[in-house]
PDB file of C-alpha atoms in Angstrom:
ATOM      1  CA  UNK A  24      27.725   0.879  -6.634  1.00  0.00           C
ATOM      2  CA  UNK A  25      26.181   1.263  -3.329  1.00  0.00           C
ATOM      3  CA  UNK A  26      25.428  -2.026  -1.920  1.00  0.00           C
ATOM      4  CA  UNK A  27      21.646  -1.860  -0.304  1.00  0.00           C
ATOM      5  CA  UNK A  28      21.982  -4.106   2.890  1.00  0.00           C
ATOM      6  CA  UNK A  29      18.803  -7.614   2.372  1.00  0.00           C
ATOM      7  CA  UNK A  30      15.546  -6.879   3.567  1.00  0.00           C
ATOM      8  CA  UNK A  31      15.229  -9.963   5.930  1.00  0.00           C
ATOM      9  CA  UNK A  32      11.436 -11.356   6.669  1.00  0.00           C
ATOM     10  CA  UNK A  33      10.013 -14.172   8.390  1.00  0.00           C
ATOM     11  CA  UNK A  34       8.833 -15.699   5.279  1.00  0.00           C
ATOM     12  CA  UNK A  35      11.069 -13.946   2.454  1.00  0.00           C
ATOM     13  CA  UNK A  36      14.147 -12.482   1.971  1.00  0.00           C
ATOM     14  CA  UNK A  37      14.207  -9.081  -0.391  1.00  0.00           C
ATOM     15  CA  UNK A  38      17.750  -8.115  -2.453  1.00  0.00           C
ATOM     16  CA  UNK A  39      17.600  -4.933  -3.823  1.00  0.00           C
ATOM     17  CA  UNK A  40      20.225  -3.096  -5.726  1.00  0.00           C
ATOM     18  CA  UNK A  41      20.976   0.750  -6.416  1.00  0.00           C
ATOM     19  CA  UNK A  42      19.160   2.360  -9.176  1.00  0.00           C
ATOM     20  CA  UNK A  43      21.276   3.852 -12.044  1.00  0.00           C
ATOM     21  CA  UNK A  44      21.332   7.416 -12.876  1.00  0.00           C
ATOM     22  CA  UNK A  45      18.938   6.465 -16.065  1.00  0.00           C
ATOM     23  CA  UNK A  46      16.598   4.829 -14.219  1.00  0.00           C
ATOM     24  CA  UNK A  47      16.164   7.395 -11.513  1.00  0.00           C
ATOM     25  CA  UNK A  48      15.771   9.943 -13.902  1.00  0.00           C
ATOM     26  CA  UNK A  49      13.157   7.891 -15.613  1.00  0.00           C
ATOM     27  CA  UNK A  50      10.999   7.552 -12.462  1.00  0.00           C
ATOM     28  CA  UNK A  51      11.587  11.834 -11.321  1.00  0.00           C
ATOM     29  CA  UNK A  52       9.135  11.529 -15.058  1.00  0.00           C
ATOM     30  CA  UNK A  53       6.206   9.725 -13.653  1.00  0.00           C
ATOM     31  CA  UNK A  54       3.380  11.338 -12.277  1.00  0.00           C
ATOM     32  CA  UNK A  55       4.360  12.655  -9.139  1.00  0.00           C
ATOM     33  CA  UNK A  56       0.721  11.932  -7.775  1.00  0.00           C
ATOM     34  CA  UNK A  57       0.608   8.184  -9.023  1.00  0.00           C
ATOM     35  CA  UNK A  58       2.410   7.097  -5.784  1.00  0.00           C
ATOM     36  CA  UNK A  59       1.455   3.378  -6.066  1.00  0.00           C
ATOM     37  CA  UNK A  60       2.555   3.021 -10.368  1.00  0.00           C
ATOM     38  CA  UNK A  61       5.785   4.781  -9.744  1.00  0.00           C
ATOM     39  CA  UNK A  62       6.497   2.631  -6.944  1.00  0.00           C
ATOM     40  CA  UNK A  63       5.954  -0.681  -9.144  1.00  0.00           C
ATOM     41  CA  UNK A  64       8.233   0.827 -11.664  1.00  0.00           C
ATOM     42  CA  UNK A  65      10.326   1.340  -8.998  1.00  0.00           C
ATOM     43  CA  UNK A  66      10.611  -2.173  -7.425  1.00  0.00           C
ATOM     44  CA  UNK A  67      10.860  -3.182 -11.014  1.00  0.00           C
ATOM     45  CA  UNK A  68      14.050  -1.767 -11.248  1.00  0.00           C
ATOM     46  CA  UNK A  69      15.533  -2.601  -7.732  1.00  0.00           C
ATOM     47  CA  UNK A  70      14.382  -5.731  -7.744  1.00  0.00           C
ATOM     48  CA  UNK A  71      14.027  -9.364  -9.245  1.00  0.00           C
ATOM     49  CA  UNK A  72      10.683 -10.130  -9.458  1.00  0.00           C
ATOM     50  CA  UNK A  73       7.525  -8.742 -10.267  1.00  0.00           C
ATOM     51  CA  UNK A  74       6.697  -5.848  -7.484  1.00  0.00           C
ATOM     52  CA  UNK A  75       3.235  -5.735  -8.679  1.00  0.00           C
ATOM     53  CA  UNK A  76       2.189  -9.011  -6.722  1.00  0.00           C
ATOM     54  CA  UNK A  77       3.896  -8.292  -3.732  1.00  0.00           C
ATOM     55  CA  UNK A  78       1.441  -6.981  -0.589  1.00  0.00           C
ATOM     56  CA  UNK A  79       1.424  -2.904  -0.107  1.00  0.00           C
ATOM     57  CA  UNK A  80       2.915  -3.814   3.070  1.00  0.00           C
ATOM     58  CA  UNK A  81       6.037  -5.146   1.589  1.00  0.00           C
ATOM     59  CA  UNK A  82       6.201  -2.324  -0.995  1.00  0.00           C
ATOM     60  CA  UNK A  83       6.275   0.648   1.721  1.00  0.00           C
ATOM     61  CA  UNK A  84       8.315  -1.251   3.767  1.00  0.00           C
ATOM     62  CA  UNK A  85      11.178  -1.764   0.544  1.00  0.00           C
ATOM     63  CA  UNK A  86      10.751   1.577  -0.588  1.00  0.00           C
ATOM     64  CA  UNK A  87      11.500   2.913   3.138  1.00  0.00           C
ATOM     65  CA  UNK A  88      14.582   0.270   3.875  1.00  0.00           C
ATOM     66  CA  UNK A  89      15.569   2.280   0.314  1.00  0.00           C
ATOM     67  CA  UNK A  90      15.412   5.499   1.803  1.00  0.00           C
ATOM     68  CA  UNK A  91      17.189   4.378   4.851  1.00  0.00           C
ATOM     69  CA  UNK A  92      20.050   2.648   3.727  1.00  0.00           C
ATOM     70  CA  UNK A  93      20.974   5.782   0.520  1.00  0.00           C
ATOM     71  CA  UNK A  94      19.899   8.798   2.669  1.00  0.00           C
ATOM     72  CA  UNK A  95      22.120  10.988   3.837  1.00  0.00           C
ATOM     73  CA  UNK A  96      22.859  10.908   7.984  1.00  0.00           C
ATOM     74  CA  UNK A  97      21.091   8.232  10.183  1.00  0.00           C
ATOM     75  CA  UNK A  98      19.404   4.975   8.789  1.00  0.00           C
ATOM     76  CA  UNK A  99      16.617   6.117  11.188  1.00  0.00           C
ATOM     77  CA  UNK A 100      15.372   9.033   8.785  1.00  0.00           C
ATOM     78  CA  UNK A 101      13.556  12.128   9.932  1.00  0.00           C
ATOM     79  CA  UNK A 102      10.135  12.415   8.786  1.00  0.00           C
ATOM     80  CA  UNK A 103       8.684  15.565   8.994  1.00  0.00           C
ATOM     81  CA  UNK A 104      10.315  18.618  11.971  1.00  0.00           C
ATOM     82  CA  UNK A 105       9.937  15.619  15.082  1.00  0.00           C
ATOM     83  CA  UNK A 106       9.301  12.174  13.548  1.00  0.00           C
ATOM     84  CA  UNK A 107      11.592   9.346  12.455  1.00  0.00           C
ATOM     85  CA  UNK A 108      11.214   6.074  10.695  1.00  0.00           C
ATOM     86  CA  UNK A 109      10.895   4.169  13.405  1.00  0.00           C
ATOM     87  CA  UNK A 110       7.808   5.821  14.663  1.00  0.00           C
ATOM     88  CA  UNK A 111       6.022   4.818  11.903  1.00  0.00           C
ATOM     89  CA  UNK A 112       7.698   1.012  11.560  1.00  0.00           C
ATOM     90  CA  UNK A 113       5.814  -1.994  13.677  1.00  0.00           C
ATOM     91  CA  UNK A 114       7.035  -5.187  12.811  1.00  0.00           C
ATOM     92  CA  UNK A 115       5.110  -6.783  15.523  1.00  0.00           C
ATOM     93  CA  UNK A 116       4.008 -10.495  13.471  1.00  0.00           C
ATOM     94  CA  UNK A 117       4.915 -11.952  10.394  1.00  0.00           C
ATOM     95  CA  UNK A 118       3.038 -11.183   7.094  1.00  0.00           C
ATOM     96  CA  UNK A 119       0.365 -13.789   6.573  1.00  0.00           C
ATOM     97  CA  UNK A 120      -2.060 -13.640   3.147  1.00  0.00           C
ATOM     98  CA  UNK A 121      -4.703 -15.728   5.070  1.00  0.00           C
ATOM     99  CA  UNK A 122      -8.057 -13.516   4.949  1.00  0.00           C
ATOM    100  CA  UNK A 123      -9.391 -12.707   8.235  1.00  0.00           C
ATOM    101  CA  UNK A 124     -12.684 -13.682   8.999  1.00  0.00           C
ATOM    102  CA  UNK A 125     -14.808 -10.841  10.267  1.00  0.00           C
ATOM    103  CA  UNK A 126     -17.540 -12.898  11.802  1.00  0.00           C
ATOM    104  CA  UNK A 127     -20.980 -11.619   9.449  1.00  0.00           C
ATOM    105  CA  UNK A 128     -23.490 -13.865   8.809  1.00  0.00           C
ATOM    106  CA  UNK A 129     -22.784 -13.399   5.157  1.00  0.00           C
ATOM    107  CA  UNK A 130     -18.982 -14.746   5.949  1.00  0.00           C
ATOM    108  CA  UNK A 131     -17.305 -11.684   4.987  1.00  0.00           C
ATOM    109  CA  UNK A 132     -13.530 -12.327   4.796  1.00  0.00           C
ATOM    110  CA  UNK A 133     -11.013  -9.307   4.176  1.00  0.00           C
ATOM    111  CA  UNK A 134      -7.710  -9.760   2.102  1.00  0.00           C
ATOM    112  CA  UNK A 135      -4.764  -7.994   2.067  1.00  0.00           C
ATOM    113  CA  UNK A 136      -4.191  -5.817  -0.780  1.00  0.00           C
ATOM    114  CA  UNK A 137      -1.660  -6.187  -2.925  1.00  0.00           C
ATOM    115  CA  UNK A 138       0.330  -3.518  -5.124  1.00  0.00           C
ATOM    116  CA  UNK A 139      -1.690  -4.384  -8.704  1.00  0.00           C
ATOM    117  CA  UNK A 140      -5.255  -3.450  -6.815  1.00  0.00           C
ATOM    118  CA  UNK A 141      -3.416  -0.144  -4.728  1.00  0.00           C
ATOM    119  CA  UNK A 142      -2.632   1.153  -9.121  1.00  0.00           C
ATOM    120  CA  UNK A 143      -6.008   0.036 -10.175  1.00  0.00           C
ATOM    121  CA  UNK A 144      -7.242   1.848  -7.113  1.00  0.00           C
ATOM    122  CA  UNK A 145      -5.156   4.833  -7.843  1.00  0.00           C
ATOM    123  CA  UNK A 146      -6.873   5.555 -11.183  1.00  0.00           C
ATOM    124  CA  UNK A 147     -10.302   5.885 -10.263  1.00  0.00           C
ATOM    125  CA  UNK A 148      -9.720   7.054  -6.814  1.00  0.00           C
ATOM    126  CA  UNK A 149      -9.910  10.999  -6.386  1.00  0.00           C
ATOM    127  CA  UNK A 150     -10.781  11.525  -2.531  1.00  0.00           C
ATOM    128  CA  UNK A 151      -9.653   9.374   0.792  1.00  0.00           C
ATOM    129  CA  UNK A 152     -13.981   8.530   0.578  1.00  0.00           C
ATOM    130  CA  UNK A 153     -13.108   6.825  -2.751  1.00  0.00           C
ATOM    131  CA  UNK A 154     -10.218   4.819  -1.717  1.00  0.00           C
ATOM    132  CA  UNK A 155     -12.001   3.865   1.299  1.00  0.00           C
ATOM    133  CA  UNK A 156     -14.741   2.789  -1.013  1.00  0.00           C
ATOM    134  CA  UNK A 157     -12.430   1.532  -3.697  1.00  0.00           C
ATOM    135  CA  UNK A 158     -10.387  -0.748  -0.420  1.00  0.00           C
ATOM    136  CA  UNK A 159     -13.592  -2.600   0.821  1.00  0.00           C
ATOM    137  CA  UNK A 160     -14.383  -3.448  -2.757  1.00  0.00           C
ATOM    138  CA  UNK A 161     -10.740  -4.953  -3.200  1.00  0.00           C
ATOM    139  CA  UNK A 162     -10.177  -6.461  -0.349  1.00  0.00           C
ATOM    140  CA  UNK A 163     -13.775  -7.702   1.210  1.00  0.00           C
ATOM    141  CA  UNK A 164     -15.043 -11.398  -0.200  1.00  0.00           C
ATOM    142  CA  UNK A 165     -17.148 -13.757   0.758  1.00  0.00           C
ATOM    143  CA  UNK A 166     -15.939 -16.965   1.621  1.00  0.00           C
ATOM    144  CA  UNK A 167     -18.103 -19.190  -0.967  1.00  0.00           C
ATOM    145  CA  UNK A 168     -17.060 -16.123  -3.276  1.00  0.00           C
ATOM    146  CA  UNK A 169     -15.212 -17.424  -6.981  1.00  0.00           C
ATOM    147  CA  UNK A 170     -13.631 -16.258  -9.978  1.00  0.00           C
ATOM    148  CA  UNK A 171     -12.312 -13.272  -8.107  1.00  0.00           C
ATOM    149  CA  UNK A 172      -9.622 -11.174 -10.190  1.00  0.00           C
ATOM    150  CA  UNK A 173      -6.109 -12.262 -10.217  1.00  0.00           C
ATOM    151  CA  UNK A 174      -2.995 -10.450 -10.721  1.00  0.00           C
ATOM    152  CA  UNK A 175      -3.422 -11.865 -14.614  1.00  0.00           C
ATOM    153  CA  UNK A 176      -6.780  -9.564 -14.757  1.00  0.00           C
ATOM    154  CA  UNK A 177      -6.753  -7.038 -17.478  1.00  0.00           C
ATOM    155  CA  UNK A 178      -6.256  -3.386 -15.298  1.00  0.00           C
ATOM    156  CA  UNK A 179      -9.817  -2.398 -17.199  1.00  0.00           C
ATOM    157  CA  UNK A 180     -11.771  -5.217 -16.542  1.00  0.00           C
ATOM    158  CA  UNK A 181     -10.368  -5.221 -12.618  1.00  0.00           C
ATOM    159  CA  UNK A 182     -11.580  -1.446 -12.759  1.00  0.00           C
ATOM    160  CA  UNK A 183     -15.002  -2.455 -13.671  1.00  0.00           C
ATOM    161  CA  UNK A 184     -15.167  -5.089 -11.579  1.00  0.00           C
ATOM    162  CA  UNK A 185     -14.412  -2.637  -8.935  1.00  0.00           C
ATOM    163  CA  UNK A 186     -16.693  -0.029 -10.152  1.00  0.00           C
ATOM    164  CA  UNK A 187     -19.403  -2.355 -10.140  1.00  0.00           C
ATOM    165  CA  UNK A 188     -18.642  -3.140  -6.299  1.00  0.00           C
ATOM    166  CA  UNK A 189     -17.985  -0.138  -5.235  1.00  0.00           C
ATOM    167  CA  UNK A 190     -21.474   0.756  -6.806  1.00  0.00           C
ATOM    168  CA  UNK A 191     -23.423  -2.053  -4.835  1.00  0.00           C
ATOM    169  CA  UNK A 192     -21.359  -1.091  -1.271  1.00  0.00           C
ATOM    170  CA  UNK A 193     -22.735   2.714  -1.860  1.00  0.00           C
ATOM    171  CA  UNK A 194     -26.340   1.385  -1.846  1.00  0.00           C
ATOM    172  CA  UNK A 195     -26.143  -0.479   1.305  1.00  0.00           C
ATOM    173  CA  UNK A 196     -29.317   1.027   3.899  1.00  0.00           C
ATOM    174  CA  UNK A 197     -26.767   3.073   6.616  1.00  0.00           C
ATOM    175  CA  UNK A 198     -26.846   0.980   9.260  1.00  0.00           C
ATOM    176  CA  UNK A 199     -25.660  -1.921   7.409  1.00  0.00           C
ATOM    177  CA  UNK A 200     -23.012  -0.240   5.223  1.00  0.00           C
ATOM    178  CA  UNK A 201     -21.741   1.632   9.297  1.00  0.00           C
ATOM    179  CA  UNK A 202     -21.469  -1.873  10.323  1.00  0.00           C
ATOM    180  CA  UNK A 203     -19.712  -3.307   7.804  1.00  0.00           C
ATOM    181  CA  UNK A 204     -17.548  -0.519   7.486  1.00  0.00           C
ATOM    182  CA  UNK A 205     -16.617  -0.792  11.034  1.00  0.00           C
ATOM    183  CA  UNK A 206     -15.708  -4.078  10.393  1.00  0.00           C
ATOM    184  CA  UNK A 207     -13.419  -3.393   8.121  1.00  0.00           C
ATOM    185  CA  UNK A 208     -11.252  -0.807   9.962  1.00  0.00           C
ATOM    186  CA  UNK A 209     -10.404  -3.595  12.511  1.00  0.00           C
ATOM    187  CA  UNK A 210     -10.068  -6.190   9.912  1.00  0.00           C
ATOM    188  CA  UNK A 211      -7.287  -3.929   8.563  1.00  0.00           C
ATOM    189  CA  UNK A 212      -5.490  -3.339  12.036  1.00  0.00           C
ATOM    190  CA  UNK A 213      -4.880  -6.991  11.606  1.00  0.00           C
ATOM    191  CA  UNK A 214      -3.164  -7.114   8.361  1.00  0.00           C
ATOM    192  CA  UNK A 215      -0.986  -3.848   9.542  1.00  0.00           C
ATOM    193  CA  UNK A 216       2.015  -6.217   9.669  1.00  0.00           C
ATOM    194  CA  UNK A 217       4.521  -3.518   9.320  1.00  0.00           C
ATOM    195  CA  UNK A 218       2.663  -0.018   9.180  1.00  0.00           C
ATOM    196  CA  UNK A 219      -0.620   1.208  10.464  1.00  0.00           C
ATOM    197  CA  UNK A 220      -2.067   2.236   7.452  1.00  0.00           C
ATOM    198  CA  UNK A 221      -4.608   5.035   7.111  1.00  0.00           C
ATOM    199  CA  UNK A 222      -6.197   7.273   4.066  1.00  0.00           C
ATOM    200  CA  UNK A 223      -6.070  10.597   2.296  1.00  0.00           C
ATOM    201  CA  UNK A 224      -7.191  12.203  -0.925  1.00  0.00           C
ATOM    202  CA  UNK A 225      -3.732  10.577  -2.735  1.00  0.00           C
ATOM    203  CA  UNK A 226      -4.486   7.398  -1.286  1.00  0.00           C
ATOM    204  CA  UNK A 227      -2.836   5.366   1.461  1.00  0.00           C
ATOM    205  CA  UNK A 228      -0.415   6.729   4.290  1.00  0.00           C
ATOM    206  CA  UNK A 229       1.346   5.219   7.054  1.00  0.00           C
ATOM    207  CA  UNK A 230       0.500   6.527  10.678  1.00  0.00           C
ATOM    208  CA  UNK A 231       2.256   7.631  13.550  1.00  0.00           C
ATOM    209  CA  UNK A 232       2.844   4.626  16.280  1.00  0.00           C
ATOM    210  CA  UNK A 233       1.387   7.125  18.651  1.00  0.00           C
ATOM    211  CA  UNK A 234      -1.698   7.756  16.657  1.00  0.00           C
ATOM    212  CA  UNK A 235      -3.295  11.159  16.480  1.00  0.00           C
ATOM    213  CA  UNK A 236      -1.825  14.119  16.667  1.00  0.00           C
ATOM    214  CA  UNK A 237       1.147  13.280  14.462  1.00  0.00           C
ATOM    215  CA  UNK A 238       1.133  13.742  10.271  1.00  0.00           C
ATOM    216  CA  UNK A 239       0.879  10.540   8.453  1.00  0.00           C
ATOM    217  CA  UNK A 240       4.194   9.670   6.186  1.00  0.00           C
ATOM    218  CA  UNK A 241       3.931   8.422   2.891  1.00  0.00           C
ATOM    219  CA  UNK A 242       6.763   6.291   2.207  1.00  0.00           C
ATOM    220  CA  UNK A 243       7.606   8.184  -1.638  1.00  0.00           C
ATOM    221  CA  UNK A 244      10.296   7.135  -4.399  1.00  0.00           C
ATOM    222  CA  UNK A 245      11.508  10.457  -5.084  1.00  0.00           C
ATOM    223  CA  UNK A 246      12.759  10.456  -1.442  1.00  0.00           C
ATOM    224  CA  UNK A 247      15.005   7.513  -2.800  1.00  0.00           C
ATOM    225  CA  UNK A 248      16.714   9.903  -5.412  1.00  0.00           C
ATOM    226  CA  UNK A 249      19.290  12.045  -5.243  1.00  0.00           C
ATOM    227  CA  UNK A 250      19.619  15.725  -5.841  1.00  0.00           C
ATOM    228  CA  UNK A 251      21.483  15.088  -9.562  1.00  0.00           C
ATOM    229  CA  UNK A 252      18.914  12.872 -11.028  1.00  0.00           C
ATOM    230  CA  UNK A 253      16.456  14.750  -9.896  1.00  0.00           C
ATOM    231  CA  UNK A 254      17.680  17.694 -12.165  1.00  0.00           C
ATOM    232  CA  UNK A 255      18.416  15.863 -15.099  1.00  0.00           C
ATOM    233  CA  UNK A 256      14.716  14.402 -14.990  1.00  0.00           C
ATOM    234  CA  UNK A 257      13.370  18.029 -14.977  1.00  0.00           C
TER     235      UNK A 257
END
């Protein structure tokens, strides 16, 4: 068995271990387009614990120290014709879960979100409007704000619960919802521990070090596979 070298972090260390073949032919099953489900099912295999709680920081980043310790060649993978992983990897701070105060009258705090909102998000979110939507719903509360969902929330009541703020952010007057929005973006640049993370119509991609003008990557679990399991799962 191929032993996957720890994950070291400031505040946690991560052992993971190699998937069997029955278990990688199990996830080439899942919906190919239900990035952030197969990548719980995923962790739950290569790891102890449940991957569902962790933030989607520390998911991309295990699923892409996966990749780069069982590919093929250099640790630093190529992504794309002129990209590797370490254009896309930042590791500037340690991860904190402390919301970040974004200085609005009404106290608006922004959290980071973690892998059980990302699959809630994933279901009812169709186009990178939605997920922007669907994010500032998740991860924007106020700080006098309580009885907010836990991880313990049943995935249909969370969904509602999102719905229903998702519904009151779309009837914000322009100006306010521009500002807020705004907002927002920068809160997220500081919760980017590891990867600048951006949006598309699949959901959430991680972005080029240099910025524009480069594809985003998204960080995917049948890049951890290889070719045999792959064809048995087909």
């Amino acid at each position: 068995m191929l032993l996957i070298p720890q994950v070291q972090l400031p505040h946690i260390n991560f052992d993971m271990r190699e998937l069997t073949i029955g278990e990688a032919i199990g996830l080439v099953k899942l919906n190919p387009s239900a990035h952030e489900h197969t990548i719980s099912q995923f962790l739950t295999c290569v790891l102890t614990g449940n991957g569902r709680a962790l933030t989607v920081q520390e998911r991309y980043l295990l699923v892409a120290q996966y990749i780069s310790a069982t590919c093929q060649g250099e640790s630093d993978f190529p992504i794309g014709d002129t990209a590797k992983y370490s254009d896309y990897l930042r590791m500037n701070h340690s991860l904190s879960l402390e919301p970040i105060a974004l200085g609005f009258d009404e106290e608006w705090q922004l959290n980071p979100l973690f892998g059980w909102q990302a699959e809630a998000l994933e279901d009812i979110c169709h186009t990178w409007q939605d997920w922007i939507f669907g994010c500032m719903a998740a991860q924007l509360v106020k700080a006098d704000d309580s009885e907010l969902p836990t991880l313990e929330t049943p995935t249909a009541a969370y969904q509602s619960w999102l719905k229903e703020r998702i519904a009151i952010f779309k009837a914000y007057p322009e100006r306010d919802f521009s500002e807020l929005y705004h907002a927002f973006l920068t809160g997220i640049e500081s919760l980017n521990f590891y990867f600048d993370l951006g949006f598309d119509n699949e959901g959430l991609v991680c972005l080029h070090k240099e910025g524009q003008g480069f594809a985003p990557a998204r960080f995917q679990v049948s890049d951890c596979l290889t070719a045999t399991a792959i064809t048995f799962g087909r």
